Structures are given as structure tokens and as C-alpha cells.
PDB file of C-alpha atoms in Angstrom:
ATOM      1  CA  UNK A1444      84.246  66.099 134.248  1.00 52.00           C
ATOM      2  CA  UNK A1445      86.254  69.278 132.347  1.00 65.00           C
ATOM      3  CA  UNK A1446      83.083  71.909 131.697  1.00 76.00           C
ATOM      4  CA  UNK A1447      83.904  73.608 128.628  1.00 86.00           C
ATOM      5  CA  UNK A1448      84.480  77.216 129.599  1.00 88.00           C
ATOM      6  CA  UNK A1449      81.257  79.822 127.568  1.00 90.00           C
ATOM      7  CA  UNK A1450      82.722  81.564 124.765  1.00 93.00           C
ATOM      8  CA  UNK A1451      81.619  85.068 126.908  1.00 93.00           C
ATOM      9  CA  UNK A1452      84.506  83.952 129.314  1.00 93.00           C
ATOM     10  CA  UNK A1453      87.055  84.329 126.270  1.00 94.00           C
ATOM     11  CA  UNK A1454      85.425  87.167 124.513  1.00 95.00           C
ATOM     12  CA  UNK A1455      85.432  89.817 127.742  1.00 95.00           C
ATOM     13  CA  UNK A1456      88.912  88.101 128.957  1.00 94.00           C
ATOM     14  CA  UNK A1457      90.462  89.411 125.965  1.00 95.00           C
ATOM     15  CA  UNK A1458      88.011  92.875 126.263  1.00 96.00           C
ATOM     16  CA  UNK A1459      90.683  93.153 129.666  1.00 96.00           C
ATOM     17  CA  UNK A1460      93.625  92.410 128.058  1.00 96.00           C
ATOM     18  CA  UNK A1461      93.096  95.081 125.273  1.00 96.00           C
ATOM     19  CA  UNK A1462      91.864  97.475 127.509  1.00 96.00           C
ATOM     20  CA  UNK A1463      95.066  96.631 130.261  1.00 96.00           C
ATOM     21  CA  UNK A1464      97.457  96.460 127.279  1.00 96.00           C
ATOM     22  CA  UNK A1465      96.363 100.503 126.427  1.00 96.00           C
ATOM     23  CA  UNK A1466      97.081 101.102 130.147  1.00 96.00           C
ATOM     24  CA  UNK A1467     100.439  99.462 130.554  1.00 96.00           C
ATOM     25  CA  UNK A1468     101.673 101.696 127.260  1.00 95.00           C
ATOM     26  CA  UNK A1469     100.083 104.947 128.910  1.00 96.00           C
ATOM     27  CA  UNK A1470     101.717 104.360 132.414  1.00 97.00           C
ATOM     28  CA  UNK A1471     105.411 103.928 130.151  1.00 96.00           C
ATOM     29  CA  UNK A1472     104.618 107.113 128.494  1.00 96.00           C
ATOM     30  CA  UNK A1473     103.076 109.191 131.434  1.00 96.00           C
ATOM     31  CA  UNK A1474     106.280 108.119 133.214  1.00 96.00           C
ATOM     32  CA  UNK A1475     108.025 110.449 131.013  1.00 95.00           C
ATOM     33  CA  UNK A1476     105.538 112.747 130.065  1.00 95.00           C
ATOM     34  CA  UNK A1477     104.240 113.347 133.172  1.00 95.00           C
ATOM     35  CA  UNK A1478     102.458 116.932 132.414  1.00 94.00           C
ATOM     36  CA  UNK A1479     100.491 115.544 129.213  1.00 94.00           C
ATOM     37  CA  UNK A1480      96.916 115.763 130.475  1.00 95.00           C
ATOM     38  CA  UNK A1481      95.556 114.087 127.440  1.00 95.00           C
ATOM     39  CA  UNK A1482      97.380 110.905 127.853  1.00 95.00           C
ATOM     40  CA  UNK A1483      96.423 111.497 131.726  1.00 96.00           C
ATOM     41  CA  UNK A1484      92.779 111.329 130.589  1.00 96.00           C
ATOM     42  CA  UNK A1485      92.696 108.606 128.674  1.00 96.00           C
ATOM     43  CA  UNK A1486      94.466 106.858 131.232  1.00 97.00           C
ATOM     44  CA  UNK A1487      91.992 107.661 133.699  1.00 97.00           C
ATOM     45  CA  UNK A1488      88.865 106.542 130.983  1.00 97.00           C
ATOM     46  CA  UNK A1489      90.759 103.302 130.068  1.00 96.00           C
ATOM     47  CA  UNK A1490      90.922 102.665 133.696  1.00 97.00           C
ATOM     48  CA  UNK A1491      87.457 103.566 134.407  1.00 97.00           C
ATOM     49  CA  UNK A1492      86.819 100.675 131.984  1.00 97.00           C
ATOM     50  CA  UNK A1493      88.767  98.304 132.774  1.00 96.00           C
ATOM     51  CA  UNK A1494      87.783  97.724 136.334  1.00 96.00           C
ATOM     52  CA  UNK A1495      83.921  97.901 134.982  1.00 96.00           C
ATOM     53  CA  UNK A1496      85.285  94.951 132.698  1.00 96.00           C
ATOM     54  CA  UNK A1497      87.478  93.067 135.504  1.00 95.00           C
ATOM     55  CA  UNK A1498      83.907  93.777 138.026  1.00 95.00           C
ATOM     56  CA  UNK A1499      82.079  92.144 135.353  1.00 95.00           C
ATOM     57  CA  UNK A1500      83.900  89.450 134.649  1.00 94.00           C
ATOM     58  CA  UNK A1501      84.637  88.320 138.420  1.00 93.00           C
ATOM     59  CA  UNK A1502      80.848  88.422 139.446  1.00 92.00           C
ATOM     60  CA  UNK A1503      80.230  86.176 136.299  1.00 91.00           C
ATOM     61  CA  UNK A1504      83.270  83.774 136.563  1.00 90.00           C
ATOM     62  CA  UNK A1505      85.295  84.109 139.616  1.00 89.00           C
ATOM     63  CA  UNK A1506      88.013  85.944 141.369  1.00 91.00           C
ATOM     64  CA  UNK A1507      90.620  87.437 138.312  1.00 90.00           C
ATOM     65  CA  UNK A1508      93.764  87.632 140.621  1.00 89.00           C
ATOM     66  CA  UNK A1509      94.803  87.636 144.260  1.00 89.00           C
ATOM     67  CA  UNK A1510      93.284  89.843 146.527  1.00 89.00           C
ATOM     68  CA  UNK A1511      89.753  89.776 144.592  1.00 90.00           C
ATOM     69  CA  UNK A1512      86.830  89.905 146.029  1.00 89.00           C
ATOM     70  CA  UNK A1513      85.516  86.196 147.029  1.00 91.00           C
ATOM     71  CA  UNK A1514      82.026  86.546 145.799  1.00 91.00           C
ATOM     72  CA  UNK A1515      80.767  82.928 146.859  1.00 90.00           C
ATOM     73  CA  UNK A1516      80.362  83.257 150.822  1.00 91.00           C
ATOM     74  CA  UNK A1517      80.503  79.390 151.507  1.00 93.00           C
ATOM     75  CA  UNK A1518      83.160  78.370 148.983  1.00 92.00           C
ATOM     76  CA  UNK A1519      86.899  79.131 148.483  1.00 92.00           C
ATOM     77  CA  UNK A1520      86.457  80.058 144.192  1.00 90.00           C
ATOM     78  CA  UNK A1521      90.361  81.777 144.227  1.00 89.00           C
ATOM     79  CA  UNK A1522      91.766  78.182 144.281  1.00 88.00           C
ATOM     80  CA  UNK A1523      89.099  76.439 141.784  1.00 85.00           C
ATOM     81  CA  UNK A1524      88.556  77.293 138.133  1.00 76.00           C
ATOM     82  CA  UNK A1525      90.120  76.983 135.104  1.00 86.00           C
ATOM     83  CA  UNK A1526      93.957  78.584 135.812  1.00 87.00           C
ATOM     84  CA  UNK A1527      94.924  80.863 133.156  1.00 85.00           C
ATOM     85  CA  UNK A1528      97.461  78.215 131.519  1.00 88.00           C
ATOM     86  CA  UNK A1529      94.145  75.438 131.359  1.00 88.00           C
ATOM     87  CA  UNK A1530      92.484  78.742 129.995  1.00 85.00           C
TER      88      UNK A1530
ATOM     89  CA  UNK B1041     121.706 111.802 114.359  1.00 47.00           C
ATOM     90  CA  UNK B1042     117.872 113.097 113.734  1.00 52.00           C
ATOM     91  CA  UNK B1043     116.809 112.353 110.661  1.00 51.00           C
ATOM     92  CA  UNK B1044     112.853 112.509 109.889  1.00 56.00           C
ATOM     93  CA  UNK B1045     110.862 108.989 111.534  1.00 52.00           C
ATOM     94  CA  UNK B1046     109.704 108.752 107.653  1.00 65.00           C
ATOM     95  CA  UNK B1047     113.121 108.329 105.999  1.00 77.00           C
ATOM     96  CA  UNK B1048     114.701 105.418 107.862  1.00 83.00           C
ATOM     97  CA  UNK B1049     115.097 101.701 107.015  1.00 88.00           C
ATOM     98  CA  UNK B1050     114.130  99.087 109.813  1.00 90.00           C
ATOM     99  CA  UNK B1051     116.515  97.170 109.112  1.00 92.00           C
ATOM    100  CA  UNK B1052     120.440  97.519 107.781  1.00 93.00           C
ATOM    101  CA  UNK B1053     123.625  95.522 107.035  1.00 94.00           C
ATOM    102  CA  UNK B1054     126.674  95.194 106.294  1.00 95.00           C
ATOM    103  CA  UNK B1055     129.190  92.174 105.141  1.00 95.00           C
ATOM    104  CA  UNK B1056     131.788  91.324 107.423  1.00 93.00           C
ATOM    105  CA  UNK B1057     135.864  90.776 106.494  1.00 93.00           C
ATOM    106  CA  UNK B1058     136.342  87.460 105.250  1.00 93.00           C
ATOM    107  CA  UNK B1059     139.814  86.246 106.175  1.00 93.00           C
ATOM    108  CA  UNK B1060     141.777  84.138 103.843  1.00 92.00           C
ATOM    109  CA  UNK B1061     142.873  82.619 106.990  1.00 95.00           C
ATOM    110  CA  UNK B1062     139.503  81.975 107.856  1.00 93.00           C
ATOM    111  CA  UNK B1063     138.898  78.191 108.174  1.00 95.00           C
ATOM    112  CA  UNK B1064     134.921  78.864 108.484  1.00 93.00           C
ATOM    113  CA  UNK B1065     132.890  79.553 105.335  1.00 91.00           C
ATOM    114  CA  UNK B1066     132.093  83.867 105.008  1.00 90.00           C
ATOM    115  CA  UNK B1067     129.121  84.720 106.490  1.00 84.00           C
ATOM    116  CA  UNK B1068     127.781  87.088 103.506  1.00 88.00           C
ATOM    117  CA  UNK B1069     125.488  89.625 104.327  1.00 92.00           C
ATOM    118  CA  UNK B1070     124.301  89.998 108.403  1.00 94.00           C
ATOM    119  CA  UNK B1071     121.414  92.087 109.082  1.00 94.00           C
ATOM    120  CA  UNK B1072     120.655  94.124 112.108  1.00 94.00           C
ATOM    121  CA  UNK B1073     117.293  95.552 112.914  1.00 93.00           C
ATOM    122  CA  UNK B1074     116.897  99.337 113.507  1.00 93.00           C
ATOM    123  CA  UNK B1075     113.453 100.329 115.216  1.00 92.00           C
ATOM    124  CA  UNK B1076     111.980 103.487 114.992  1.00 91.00           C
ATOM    125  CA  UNK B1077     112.369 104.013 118.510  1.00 90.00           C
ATOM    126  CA  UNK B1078     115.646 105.018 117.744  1.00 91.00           C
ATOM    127  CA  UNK B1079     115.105 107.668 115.335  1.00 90.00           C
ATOM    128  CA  UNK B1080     112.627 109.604 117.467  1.00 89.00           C
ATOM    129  CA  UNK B1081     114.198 110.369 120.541  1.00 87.00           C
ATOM    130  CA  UNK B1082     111.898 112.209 122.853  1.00 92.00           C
ATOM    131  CA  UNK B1083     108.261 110.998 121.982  1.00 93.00           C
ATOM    132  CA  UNK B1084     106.195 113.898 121.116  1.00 92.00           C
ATOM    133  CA  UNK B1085     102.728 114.113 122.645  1.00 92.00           C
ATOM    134  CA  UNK B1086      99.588 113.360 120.852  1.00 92.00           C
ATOM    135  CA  UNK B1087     100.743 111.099 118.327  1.00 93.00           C
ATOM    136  CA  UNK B1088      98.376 108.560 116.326  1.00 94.00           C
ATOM    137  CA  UNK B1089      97.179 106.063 117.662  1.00 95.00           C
ATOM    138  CA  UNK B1090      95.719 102.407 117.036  1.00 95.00           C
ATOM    139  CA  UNK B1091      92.501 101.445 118.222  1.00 95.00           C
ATOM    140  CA  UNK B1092      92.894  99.390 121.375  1.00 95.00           C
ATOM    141  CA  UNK B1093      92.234  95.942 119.698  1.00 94.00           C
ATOM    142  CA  UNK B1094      94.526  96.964 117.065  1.00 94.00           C
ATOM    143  CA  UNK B1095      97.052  97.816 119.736  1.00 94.00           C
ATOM    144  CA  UNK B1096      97.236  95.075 121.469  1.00 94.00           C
ATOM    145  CA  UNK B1097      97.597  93.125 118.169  1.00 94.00           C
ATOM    146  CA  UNK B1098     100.181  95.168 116.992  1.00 94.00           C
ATOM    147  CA  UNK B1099     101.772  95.319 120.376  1.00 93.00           C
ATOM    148  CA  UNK B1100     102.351  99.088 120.291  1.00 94.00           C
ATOM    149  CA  UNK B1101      99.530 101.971 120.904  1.00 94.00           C
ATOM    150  CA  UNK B1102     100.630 104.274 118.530  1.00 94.00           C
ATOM    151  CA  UNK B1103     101.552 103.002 114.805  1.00 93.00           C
ATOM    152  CA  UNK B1104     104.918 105.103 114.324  1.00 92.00           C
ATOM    153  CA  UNK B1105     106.648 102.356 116.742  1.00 93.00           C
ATOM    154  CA  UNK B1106     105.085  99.566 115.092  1.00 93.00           C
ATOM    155  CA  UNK B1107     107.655  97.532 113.957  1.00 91.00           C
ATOM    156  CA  UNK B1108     106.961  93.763 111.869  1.00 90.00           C
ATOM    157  CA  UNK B1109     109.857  91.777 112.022  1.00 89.00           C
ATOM    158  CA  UNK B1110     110.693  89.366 109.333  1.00 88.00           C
ATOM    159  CA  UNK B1111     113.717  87.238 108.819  1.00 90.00           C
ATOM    160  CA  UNK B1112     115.833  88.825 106.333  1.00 87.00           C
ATOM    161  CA  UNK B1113     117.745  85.888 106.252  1.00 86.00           C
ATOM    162  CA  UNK B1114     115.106  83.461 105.005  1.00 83.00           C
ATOM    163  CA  UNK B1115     113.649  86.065 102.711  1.00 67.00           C
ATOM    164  CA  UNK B1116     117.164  86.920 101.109  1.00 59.00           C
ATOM    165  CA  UNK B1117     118.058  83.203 101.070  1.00 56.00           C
ATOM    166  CA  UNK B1118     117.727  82.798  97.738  1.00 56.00           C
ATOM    167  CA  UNK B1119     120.040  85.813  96.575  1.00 54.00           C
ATOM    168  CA  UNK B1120     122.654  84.431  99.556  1.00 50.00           C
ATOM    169  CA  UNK B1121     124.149  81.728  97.752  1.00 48.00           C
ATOM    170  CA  UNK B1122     125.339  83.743  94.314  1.00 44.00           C
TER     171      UNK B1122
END
């Protein structure tokens, strides 16, 4: 039986990857500009947000990567799921 | 060499020495790319920047690295073969 995944699951994965793609770029650039505190503060707002999007997204479809919380006391969810290349 | 971000070309080239005792046919015209990384040296602070869905789209947060490769050697096929 291959559930079709909700189109939610798509639309906030890709809300992480936007708001993980601003973060990677700001960690390169606060690596050499270490003393700009308004690249330090968006850094900190992006993420802020991103771990309300990555809390959001594991309590509605499972653990995102290793070492997330398993939410489903009687079941192992890390090893079930869609994997991101069946994504 | 700094030169203003605004008054470089992405991409350059140049025609390499044909041989006469070259057995293969001449190349022509080979293009290199030049990104604007390399005319900017130390990034200043507070640049522009895209909005985040833009960024990730464009694969660069702020717009003066944004660089769209296409092949200058399909595009200039035409004019190759004079």
C-alpha cells in the first residue's frame, strides 16, 4: 500500500530548506565577518524559525534526522516513513 | 585588480594557437566563466539581499553573487562555424 504523502508535508519541507539554506549562507559569512551583529541577528531570527518549522513538522510527520525526538512512545517512526530519496 | 562589481563580464575568452602542425581541427573560441566573487574581494557588510525563497532559488542570499550560467558554446554555435 504506498500512502500518498499530504501536499502540507512538501509545502513546510521546502519552508525548512529555504529557511536552512539562509542559515548555511549566514554561518559562511559570519565565519568571516565575525563582528557584524546584523548578520548575527538574522542568524539568530532565521534560527529561531527554523527549529519552530523542523518542531512542527516532526510532531506532524515524524522524526526529520537522527537524534530527533521519537514522538510515538510504542513505535520505532526514525526507521519508517517515506526516506527523503522516496520523498 | 579592483575594478567596480558593476563593470565586469561573467564570462571571457580567448582563441587558442592553432598549429599548422596540429593534426586536430582548431578549437575556435573557448570561454571561461568569471564570477563576481572574484571581483569583490572582501564582502562588505549589509549588502542586498534576496528574499529567502528567492535565495534558495537563486542559490545565493544576496543578488551581487548571483551568477546564471549558460553555455556559451551552444548559444555561440551558430557564429562558431564561419
Amino acid at each position: 500500500m504506498n500512502k500518498t504523502l499530504p501536499q502540507e508535508y512538501y509545502k513546510q519541507l521546502e519552508e525548512i530548506q529555504v529557511a536552512d539554506f539562509v542559515l548555511i549562507e549566514l554561518t559562511l559569512y559570519l565565519d568571516t565577518h565575525p563582528t557584524d551583529t546584523q548578520a548575527i541577528e538574522q542568524y539568530n531570527q532565521f534560527a529561531h524559525y527554523s527549529k519552530q518549522l523542523k518542531e512542527k513538522f516532526e510532531s506532524a510527520f515524524g522524526p526529520l534526522q537522527q537524534g530527533s525526538l521519537n514522538r510515538t512512545p510504542e513505535f520505532w517512526a526514525w526507521k519508517s516513513g517515506p526516506w527523503p530519496w522516496q520523498v | 585588480m579592483k575594478s567596480n562589481p558593476k563593470t565586469f563580464t561573467k564570462v571571457k575568452s580567448y582563441v587558442p594557437y592553432h598549429s599548422p602542425c596540429d593534426p586536430c581541427p582548431p578549437i575556435g573560441r573557448k570561454y571561461y566563466s568569471t564570477p563576481p566573487n572574484l571581483y569583490l574581494g572582501f564582502q562588505p557588510p549589509n549588502l542586498p539581499q534576496f528574499s529567502p525563497i528567492e535565495a534558495l532559488k537563486r542559490g545565493t542570499l544576496w543578488p551581487v553573487f548571483y551568477d546564471f550560467y549558460e553555455n556559451p558554446y551552444k548559444k555561440r554555435a551558430g557564429k562558431e562555424h564561419e
